[in-house]
Amino acid sequence: DNEQELEYAVSILDGLVKENYEHQVDCMYGAATALYRLGKYDEARARCEAILRSYPDNRSTAELHLACIEGAEEMKERKVKQKAVEGTVGVAAIGLALGVTGEAILRS
């Protein structure tokens, strides 16, 4: 499963950072990329910010940081739209039930 592989990659890369692996920034960036692909935008963004504090000119990290912000905003918008659709369906179902009930009362 791709999701499990990405989670595993994050754990391996985090372990390398904790072990003071020579290429820590690459490991941090790799973990941020995997988190982004998992849809964990806030976590990925935090990793990017950690890199950018030490390496503000790191262009690929800056681009991933912006993508994380956009991804989080899009996810929030999707959730709002989903709730709106669910609310509309609920109101329609109530309206239908009231209409059927009202019709049944009028017929009796």
mmCIF file of N, CA and C in Angstrom:
data_model
loop_
_atom_site.group_PDB
_atom_site.id
_atom_site.type_symbol
_atom_site.label_atom_id
_atom_site.label_comp_id
_atom_site.label_asym_id
_atom_site.label_seq_id
_atom_site.Cartn_x
_atom_site.Cartn_y
_atom_site.Cartn_z
ATOM 1 N N ASP A 1 0.845 -1.193 0.000
ATOM 2 C CA ASP A 1 0.000 0.000 0.000
ATOM 3 C C ASP A 1 0.881 1.244 0.000
ATOM 4 N N ASN A 2 0.587 2.161 -0.885
ATOM 5 C CA ASN A 2 1.389 3.371 -1.043
ATOM 6 C C ASN A 2 1.413 4.224 0.230
ATOM 7 N N GLU A 3 0.275 4.300 0.910
ATOM 8 C CA GLU A 3 0.197 5.094 2.142
ATOM 9 C C GLU A 3 1.136 4.534 3.208
ATOM 10 N N GLN A 4 1.154 3.228 3.346
ATOM 11 C CA GLN A 4 2.037 2.597 4.331
ATOM 12 C C GLN A 4 3.502 2.823 3.979
ATOM 13 N N GLU A 5 3.810 2.775 2.698
ATOM 14 C CA GLU A 5 5.191 3.011 2.257
ATOM 15 C C GLU A 5 5.626 4.435 2.578
ATOM 16 N N LEU A 6 4.735 5.386 2.374
ATOM 17 C CA LEU A 6 5.062 6.776 2.680
ATOM 18 C C LEU A 6 5.253 6.978 4.178
ATOM 19 N N GLU A 7 4.384 6.370 4.972
ATOM 20 C CA GLU A 7 4.516 6.457 6.437
ATOM 21 C C GLU A 7 5.845 5.843 6.884
ATOM 22 N N TYR A 8 6.189 4.719 6.277
ATOM 23 C CA TYR A 8 7.455 4.054 6.595
ATOM 24 C C TYR A 8 8.634 4.948 6.217
ATOM 25 N N ALA A 9 8.550 5.573 5.054
ATOM 26 C CA ALA A 9 9.622 6.476 4.615
ATOM 27 C C ALA A 9 9.807 7.616 5.608
ATOM 28 N N VAL A 10 8.706 8.180 6.086
ATOM 29 C CA VAL A 10 8.789 9.275 7.066
ATOM 30 C C VAL A 10 9.495 8.782 8.328
ATOM 31 N N SER A 11 9.140 7.597 8.796
ATOM 32 C CA SER A 11 9.763 7.096 10.033
ATOM 33 C C SER A 11 11.253 6.839 9.835
ATOM 34 N N ILE A 12 11.636 6.307 8.682
ATOM 35 C CA ILE A 12 13.056 6.072 8.400
ATOM 36 C C ILE A 12 13.810 7.390 8.316
ATOM 37 N N LEU A 13 13.247 8.341 7.596
ATOM 38 C CA LEU A 13 13.920 9.636 7.428
ATOM 39 C C LEU A 13 14.022 10.385 8.757
ATOM 40 N N ASP A 14 12.980 10.323 9.568
ATOM 41 C CA ASP A 14 13.033 10.951 10.898
ATOM 42 C C ASP A 14 14.112 10.294 11.752
ATOM 43 N N GLY A 15 14.225 8.971 11.641
ATOM 44 C CA GLY A 15 15.261 8.256 12.381
ATOM 45 C C GLY A 15 16.657 8.685 11.967
ATOM 46 N N LEU A 16 16.851 8.901 10.668
ATOM 47 C CA LEU A 16 18.159 9.359 10.192
ATOM 48 C C LEU A 16 18.494 10.746 10.726
ATOM 49 N N VAL A 17 17.481 11.603 10.798
ATOM 50 C CA VAL A 17 17.714 12.957 11.342
ATOM 51 C C VAL A 17 18.104 12.855 12.813
ATOM 52 N N LYS A 18 17.409 12.017 13.565
ATOM 53 C CA LYS A 18 17.708 11.855 14.997
ATOM 54 C C LYS A 18 19.092 11.271 15.221
ATOM 55 N N GLU A 19 19.556 10.456 14.274
ATOM 56 C CA GLU A 19 20.885 9.841 14.378
ATOM 57 C C GLU A 19 21.991 10.763 13.843
ATOM 58 N N ASN A 20 21.630 12.004 13.550
ATOM 59 C CA ASN A 20 22.572 13.007 13.034
ATOM 60 C C ASN A 20 23.225 12.585 11.718
ATOM 61 N N TYR A 21 22.407 12.014 10.860
ATOM 62 C CA TYR A 21 22.867 11.647 9.522
ATOM 63 C C TYR A 21 23.393 12.883 8.812
ATOM 64 N N GLU A 22 24.415 12.706 8.012
ATOM 65 C CA GLU A 22 25.104 13.827 7.370
ATOM 66 C C GLU A 22 24.179 14.692 6.519
ATOM 67 N N HIS A 23 23.213 14.104 5.853
ATOM 68 C CA HIS A 23 22.336 14.844 4.937
ATOM 69 C C HIS A 23 20.958 15.055 5.566
ATOM 70 N N GLN A 24 20.957 15.746 6.700
ATOM 71 C CA GLN A 24 19.729 15.937 7.447
ATOM 72 C C GLN A 24 18.681 16.741 6.685
ATOM 73 N N VAL A 25 19.103 17.770 5.981
ATOM 74 C CA VAL A 25 18.144 18.608 5.255
ATOM 75 C C VAL A 25 17.435 17.776 4.189
ATOM 76 N N ASP A 26 18.179 16.919 3.516
ATOM 77 C CA ASP A 26 17.568 16.055 2.505
ATOM 78 C C ASP A 26 16.551 15.109 3.140
ATOM 79 N N CYS A 27 16.885 14.590 4.306
ATOM 80 C CA CYS A 27 15.964 13.700 5.017
ATOM 81 C C CYS A 27 14.707 14.460 5.449
ATOM 82 N N MET A 28 14.884 15.649 5.960
ATOM 83 C CA MET A 28 13.749 16.462 6.385
ATOM 84 C C MET A 28 12.858 16.811 5.196
ATOM 85 N N TYR A 29 13.482 17.149 4.078
ATOM 86 C CA TYR A 29 12.721 17.480 2.874
ATOM 87 C C TYR A 29 11.979 16.244 2.361
ATOM 88 N N GLY A 30 12.635 15.109 2.372
ATOM 89 C CA GLY A 30 11.994 13.871 1.940
ATOM 90 C C GLY A 30 10.793 13.534 2.802
ATOM 91 N N ALA A 31 10.942 13.697 4.107
ATOM 92 C CA ALA A 31 9.827 13.439 5.024
ATOM 93 C C ALA A 31 8.690 14.426 4.771
ATOM 94 N N ALA A 32 9.030 15.687 4.538
ATOM 95 C CA ALA A 32 8.003 16.693 4.249
ATOM 96 C C ALA A 32 7.259 16.350 2.962
ATOM 97 N N THR A 33 7.980 15.880 1.962
ATOM 98 C CA THR A 33 7.362 15.502 0.694
ATOM 99 C C THR A 33 6.414 14.319 0.896
ATOM 100 N N ALA A 34 6.841 13.325 1.656
ATOM 101 C CA ALA A 34 5.990 12.159 1.920
ATOM 102 C C ALA A 34 4.732 12.576 2.691
ATOM 103 N N LEU A 35 4.889 13.444 3.672
ATOM 104 C CA LEU A 35 3.735 13.929 4.433
ATOM 105 C C LEU A 35 2.772 14.699 3.537
ATOM 106 N N TYR A 36 3.316 15.478 2.628
ATOM 107 C CA TYR A 36 2.484 16.214 1.675
ATOM 108 C C TYR A 36 1.670 15.233 0.827
ATOM 109 N N ARG A 37 2.336 14.200 0.330
ATOM 110 C CA ARG A 37 1.654 13.204 -0.510
ATOM 111 C C ARG A 37 0.602 12.437 0.278
ATOM 112 N N LEU A 38 0.770 12.343 1.587
ATOM 113 C CA LEU A 38 -0.215 11.689 2.446
ATOM 114 C C LEU A 38 -1.394 12.611 2.764
ATOM 115 N N GLY A 39 -1.283 13.881 2.364
ATOM 116 C CA GLY A 39 -2.339 14.843 2.673
ATOM 117 C C GLY A 39 -2.223 15.433 4.065
ATOM 118 N N LYS A 40 -1.061 15.238 4.693
ATOM 119 C CA LYS A 40 -0.813 15.792 6.030
ATOM 120 C C LYS A 40 -0.100 17.133 5.848
ATOM 121 N N TYR A 41 -0.858 18.084 5.327
ATOM 122 C CA TYR A 41 -0.284 19.356 4.903
ATOM 123 C C TYR A 41 0.298 20.177 6.048
ATOM 124 N N ASP A 42 -0.365 20.187 7.186
ATOM 125 C CA ASP A 42 0.138 20.981 8.312
ATOM 126 C C ASP A 42 1.461 20.426 8.838
ATOM 127 N N GLU A 43 1.546 19.103 8.896
ATOM 128 C CA GLU A 43 2.785 18.467 9.354
ATOM 129 C C GLU A 43 3.921 18.718 8.353
ATOM 130 N N ALA A 44 3.592 18.586 7.076
ATOM 131 C CA ALA A 44 4.597 18.824 6.029
ATOM 132 C C ALA A 44 5.056 20.273 6.057
ATOM 133 N N ARG A 45 4.113 21.161 6.257
ATOM 134 C CA ARG A 45 4.432 22.589 6.315
ATOM 135 C C ARG A 45 5.382 22.889 7.474
ATOM 136 N N ALA A 46 5.135 22.258 8.613
ATOM 137 C CA ALA A 46 6.005 22.468 9.779
ATOM 138 C C ALA A 46 7.431 22.001 9.479
ATOM 139 N N ARG A 47 7.564 20.890 8.764
ATOM 140 C CA ARG A 47 8.899 20.392 8.396
ATOM 141 C C ARG A 47 9.586 21.390 7.467
ATOM 142 N N CYS A 48 8.826 21.906 6.507
ATOM 143 C CA CYS A 48 9.402 22.898 5.582
ATOM 144 C C CYS A 48 9.858 24.142 6.339
ATOM 145 N N GLU A 49 9.053 24.582 7.277
ATOM 146 C CA GLU A 49 9.407 25.773 8.052
ATOM 147 C C GLU A 49 10.675 25.546 8.863
ATOM 148 N N ALA A 50 10.848 24.335 9.373
ATOM 149 C CA ALA A 50 12.069 24.015 10.118
ATOM 150 C C ALA A 50 13.294 24.123 9.207
ATOM 151 N N ILE A 51 13.170 23.647 7.981
ATOM 152 C CA ILE A 51 14.283 23.746 7.031
ATOM 153 C C ILE A 51 14.529 25.202 6.669
ATOM 154 N N LEU A 52 13.454 25.936 6.384
ATOM 155 C CA LEU A 52 13.595 27.323 5.933
ATOM 156 C C LEU A 52 14.164 28.252 7.001
ATOM 157 N N ARG A 53 13.986 27.892 8.275
ATOM 158 C CA ARG A 53 14.599 28.709 9.339
ATOM 159 C C ARG A 53 16.121 28.693 9.225
ATOM 160 N N SER A 54 16.680 27.543 8.851
ATOM 161 C CA SER A 54 18.138 27.423 8.721
ATOM 162 C C SER A 54 18.631 27.705 7.308
ATOM 163 N N TYR A 55 17.764 27.414 6.333
ATOM 164 C CA TYR A 55 18.154 27.575 4.923
ATOM 165 C C TYR A 55 17.059 28.338 4.177
ATOM 166 N N PRO A 56 16.950 29.642 4.431
ATOM 167 C CA PRO A 56 15.854 30.425 3.845
ATOM 168 C C PRO A 56 15.882 30.499 2.315
ATOM 169 N N ASP A 57 17.016 30.214 1.706
ATOM 170 C CA ASP A 57 17.112 30.285 0.249
ATOM 171 C C ASP A 57 16.866 28.940 -0.427
ATOM 172 N N ASN A 58 16.453 27.946 0.324
ATOM 173 C CA ASN A 58 16.204 26.620 -0.243
ATOM 174 C C ASN A 58 14.909 26.679 -1.062
ATOM 175 N N ARG A 59 15.072 26.789 -2.369
ATOM 176 C CA ARG A 59 13.944 27.031 -3.265
ATOM 177 C C ARG A 59 12.938 25.879 -3.287
ATOM 178 N N SER A 60 13.421 24.652 -3.372
ATOM 179 C CA SER A 60 12.488 23.516 -3.440
ATOM 180 C C SER A 60 11.664 23.415 -2.161
ATOM 181 N N THR A 61 12.274 23.715 -1.032
ATOM 182 C CA THR A 61 11.543 23.679 0.236
ATOM 183 C C THR A 61 10.516 24.810 0.289
ATOM 184 N N ALA A 62 10.883 25.974 -0.216
ATOM 185 C CA ALA A 62 9.946 27.103 -0.251
ATOM 186 C C ALA A 62 8.738 26.771 -1.130
ATOM 187 N N GLU A 63 8.983 26.109 -2.247
ATOM 188 C CA GLU A 63 7.883 25.720 -3.144
ATOM 189 C C GLU A 63 6.982 24.676 -2.483
ATOM 190 N N LEU A 64 7.589 23.710 -1.808
ATOM 191 C CA LEU A 64 6.798 22.695 -1.112
ATOM 192 C C LEU A 64 6.001 23.340 0.026
ATOM 193 N N HIS A 65 6.596 24.306 0.686
ATOM 194 C CA HIS A 65 5.914 25.027 1.765
ATOM 195 C C HIS A 65 4.649 25.697 1.234
ATOM 196 N N LEU A 66 4.768 26.368 0.100
ATOM 197 C CA LEU A 66 3.596 27.014 -0.503
ATOM 198 C C LEU A 66 2.555 25.981 -0.933
ATOM 199 N N ALA A 67 3.008 24.866 -1.473
ATOM 200 C CA ALA A 67 2.087 23.804 -1.884
ATOM 201 C C ALA A 67 1.334 23.253 -0.675
ATOM 202 N N CYS A 68 2.016 23.160 0.462
ATOM 203 C CA CYS A 68 1.368 22.686 1.685
ATOM 204 C C CYS A 68 0.270 23.641 2.134
ATOM 205 N N ILE A 69 0.550 24.918 2.057
ATOM 206 C CA ILE A 69 -0.451 25.923 2.438
ATOM 207 C C ILE A 69 -1.656 25.822 1.515
ATOM 208 N N GLU A 70 -1.406 25.727 0.207
ATOM 209 C CA GLU A 70 -2.494 25.610 -0.766
ATOM 210 C C GLU A 70 -3.272 24.313 -0.571
ATOM 211 N N GLY A 71 -2.563 23.225 -0.322
ATOM 212 C CA GLY A 71 -3.223 21.939 -0.104
ATOM 213 C C GLY A 71 -4.140 21.970 1.103
ATOM 214 N N ALA A 72 -3.680 22.587 2.178
ATOM 215 C CA ALA A 72 -4.499 22.690 3.394
ATOM 216 C C ALA A 72 -5.743 23.533 3.140
ATOM 217 N N GLU A 73 -5.577 24.627 2.396
ATOM 218 C CA GLU A 73 -6.720 25.484 2.080
ATOM 219 C C GLU A 73 -7.729 24.748 1.196
ATOM 220 N N GLU A 74 -7.245 24.007 0.210
ATOM 221 C CA GLU A 74 -8.138 23.249 -0.668
ATOM 222 C C GLU A 74 -8.886 22.172 0.116
ATOM 223 N N MET A 75 -8.193 21.537 1.051
ATOM 224 C CA MET A 75 -8.838 20.506 1.865
ATOM 225 C C MET A 75 -9.956 21.126 2.706
ATOM 226 N N LYS A 76 -9.698 22.298 3.281
ATOM 227 C CA LYS A 76 -10.723 22.976 4.081
ATOM 228 C C LYS A 76 -11.922 23.345 3.208
ATOM 229 N N GLU A 77 -11.654 23.838 1.992
ATOM 230 C CA GLU A 77 -12.735 24.199 1.076
ATOM 231 C C GLU A 77 -13.574 22.979 0.704
ATOM 232 N N ARG A 78 -12.912 21.844 0.460
ATOM 233 C CA ARG A 78 -13.641 20.611 0.127
ATOM 234 C C ARG A 78 -14.538 20.188 1.286
ATOM 235 N N LYS A 79 -14.027 20.313 2.510
ATOM 236 C CA LYS A 79 -14.823 19.929 3.677
ATOM 237 C C LYS A 79 -16.038 20.839 3.828
ATOM 238 N N VAL A 80 -15.844 22.134 3.588
ATOM 239 C CA VAL A 80 -16.962 23.081 3.689
ATOM 240 C C VAL A 80 -18.014 22.752 2.633
ATOM 241 N N LYS A 81 -17.570 22.489 1.394
ATOM 242 C CA LYS A 81 -18.507 22.149 0.322
ATOM 243 C C LYS A 81 -19.232 20.851 0.628
ATOM 244 N N GLN A 82 -18.507 19.867 1.177
ATOM 245 C CA GLN A 82 -19.120 18.586 1.512
ATOM 246 C C GLN A 82 -20.196 18.769 2.568
ATOM 247 N N LYS A 83 -19.907 19.582 3.578
ATOM 248 C CA LYS A 83 -20.888 19.830 4.634
ATOM 249 C C LYS A 83 -22.103 20.557 4.068
ATOM 250 N N ALA A 84 -21.862 21.490 3.128
ATOM 251 C CA ALA A 84 -22.973 22.213 2.511
ATOM 252 C C ALA A 84 -23.865 21.251 1.723
ATOM 253 N N VAL A 85 -23.246 20.336 0.981
ATOM 254 C CA VAL A 85 -24.014 19.355 0.210
ATOM 255 C C VAL A 85 -24.788 18.442 1.160
ATOM 256 N N GLU A 86 -24.130 17.987 2.217
ATOM 257 C CA GLU A 86 -24.810 17.128 3.184
ATOM 258 C C GLU A 86 -25.995 17.853 3.824
ATOM 259 N N GLY A 87 -25.800 19.129 4.127
ATOM 260 C CA GLY A 87 -26.892 19.925 4.704
ATOM 261 C C GLY A 87 -28.044 20.075 3.734
ATOM 262 N N THR A 88 -27.718 20.304 2.462
ATOM 263 C CA THR A 88 -28.753 20.447 1.438
ATOM 264 C C THR A 88 -29.518 19.146 1.263
ATOM 265 N N VAL A 89 -28.820 18.037 1.244
ATOM 266 C CA VAL A 89 -29.470 16.723 1.130
ATOM 267 C C VAL A 89 -30.369 16.487 2.336
ATOM 268 N N GLY A 90 -29.898 16.847 3.518
ATOM 269 C CA GLY A 90 -30.697 16.680 4.728
ATOM 270 C C GLY A 90 -31.968 17.503 4.682
ATOM 271 N N VAL A 91 -31.855 18.753 4.247
ATOM 272 C CA VAL A 91 -33.029 19.631 4.143
ATOM 273 C C VAL A 91 -33.993 19.079 3.102
ATOM 274 N N ALA A 92 -33.470 18.594 1.990
ATOM 275 C CA ALA A 92 -34.321 18.017 0.945
ATOM 276 C C ALA A 92 -35.053 16.783 1.467
ATOM 277 N N ALA A 93 -34.363 15.948 2.226
ATOM 278 C CA ALA A 93 -34.989 14.741 2.780
ATOM 279 C C ALA A 93 -36.095 15.108 3.759
ATOM 280 N N ILE A 94 -35.853 16.113 4.579
ATOM 281 C CA ILE A 94 -36.877 16.571 5.527
ATOM 282 C C ILE A 94 -38.071 17.128 4.768
ATOM 283 N N GLY A 95 -37.789 17.927 3.742
ATOM 284 C CA GLY A 95 -38.871 18.493 2.923
ATOM 285 C C GLY A 95 -39.705 17.405 2.265
ATOM 286 N N LEU A 96 -39.036 16.401 1.741
ATOM 287 C CA LEU A 96 -39.735 15.289 1.109
ATOM 288 C C LEU A 96 -40.596 14.548 2.128
ATOM 289 N N ALA A 97 -40.024 14.288 3.296
ATOM 290 C CA ALA A 97 -40.778 13.580 4.341
ATOM 291 C C ALA A 97 -41.988 14.391 4.778
ATOM 292 N N LEU A 98 -41.825 15.691 4.931
ATOM 293 C CA LEU A 98 -42.952 16.543 5.328
ATOM 294 C C LEU A 98 -44.007 16.572 4.234
ATOM 295 N N GLY A 99 -43.555 16.622 3.002
ATOM 296 C CA GLY A 99 -44.496 16.630 1.881
ATOM 297 C C GLY A 99 -45.309 15.352 1.818
ATOM 298 N N VAL A 100 -44.644 14.208 1.977
ATOM 299 C CA VAL A 100 -45.337 12.920 1.956
ATOM 300 C C VAL A 100 -46.299 12.820 3.133
ATOM 301 N N THR A 101 -45.849 13.248 4.303
ATOM 302 C CA THR A 101 -46.690 13.207 5.498
ATOM 303 C C THR A 101 -47.902 14.124 5.341
ATOM 304 N N GLY A 102 -47.654 15.308 4.821
ATOM 305 C CA GLY A 102 -48.741 16.261 4.609
ATOM 306 C C GLY A 102 -49.757 15.739 3.615
ATOM 307 N N GLU A 103 -49.270 15.111 2.559
ATOM 308 C CA GLU A 103 -50.168 14.544 1.548
ATOM 309 C C GLU A 103 -51.005 13.416 2.143
ATOM 310 N N ALA A 104 -50.373 12.603 2.979
ATOM 311 C CA ALA A 104 -51.076 11.484 3.612
ATOM 312 C C ALA A 104 -52.161 12.018 4.554
ATOM 313 N N ILE A 105 -51.867 13.090 5.253
ATOM 314 C CA ILE A 105 -52.849 13.682 6.188
ATOM 315 C C ILE A 105 -54.022 14.247 5.399
ATOM 316 N N LEU A 106 -53.759 14.907 4.282
ATOM 317 C CA LEU A 106 -54.820 15.489 3.479
ATOM 318 C C LEU A 106 -55.712 14.420 2.877
ATOM 319 N N ARG A 107 -55.185 13.262 2.561
ATOM 320 C CA ARG A 107 -55.963 12.190 1.950
ATOM 321 C C ARG A 107 -56.850 11.469 2.973
ATOM 322 N N SER A 108 -56.474 11.562 4.252
ATOM 323 C CA SER A 108 -57.255 10.812 5.240
ATOM 324 C C SER A 108 -58.412 11.574 5.796
#
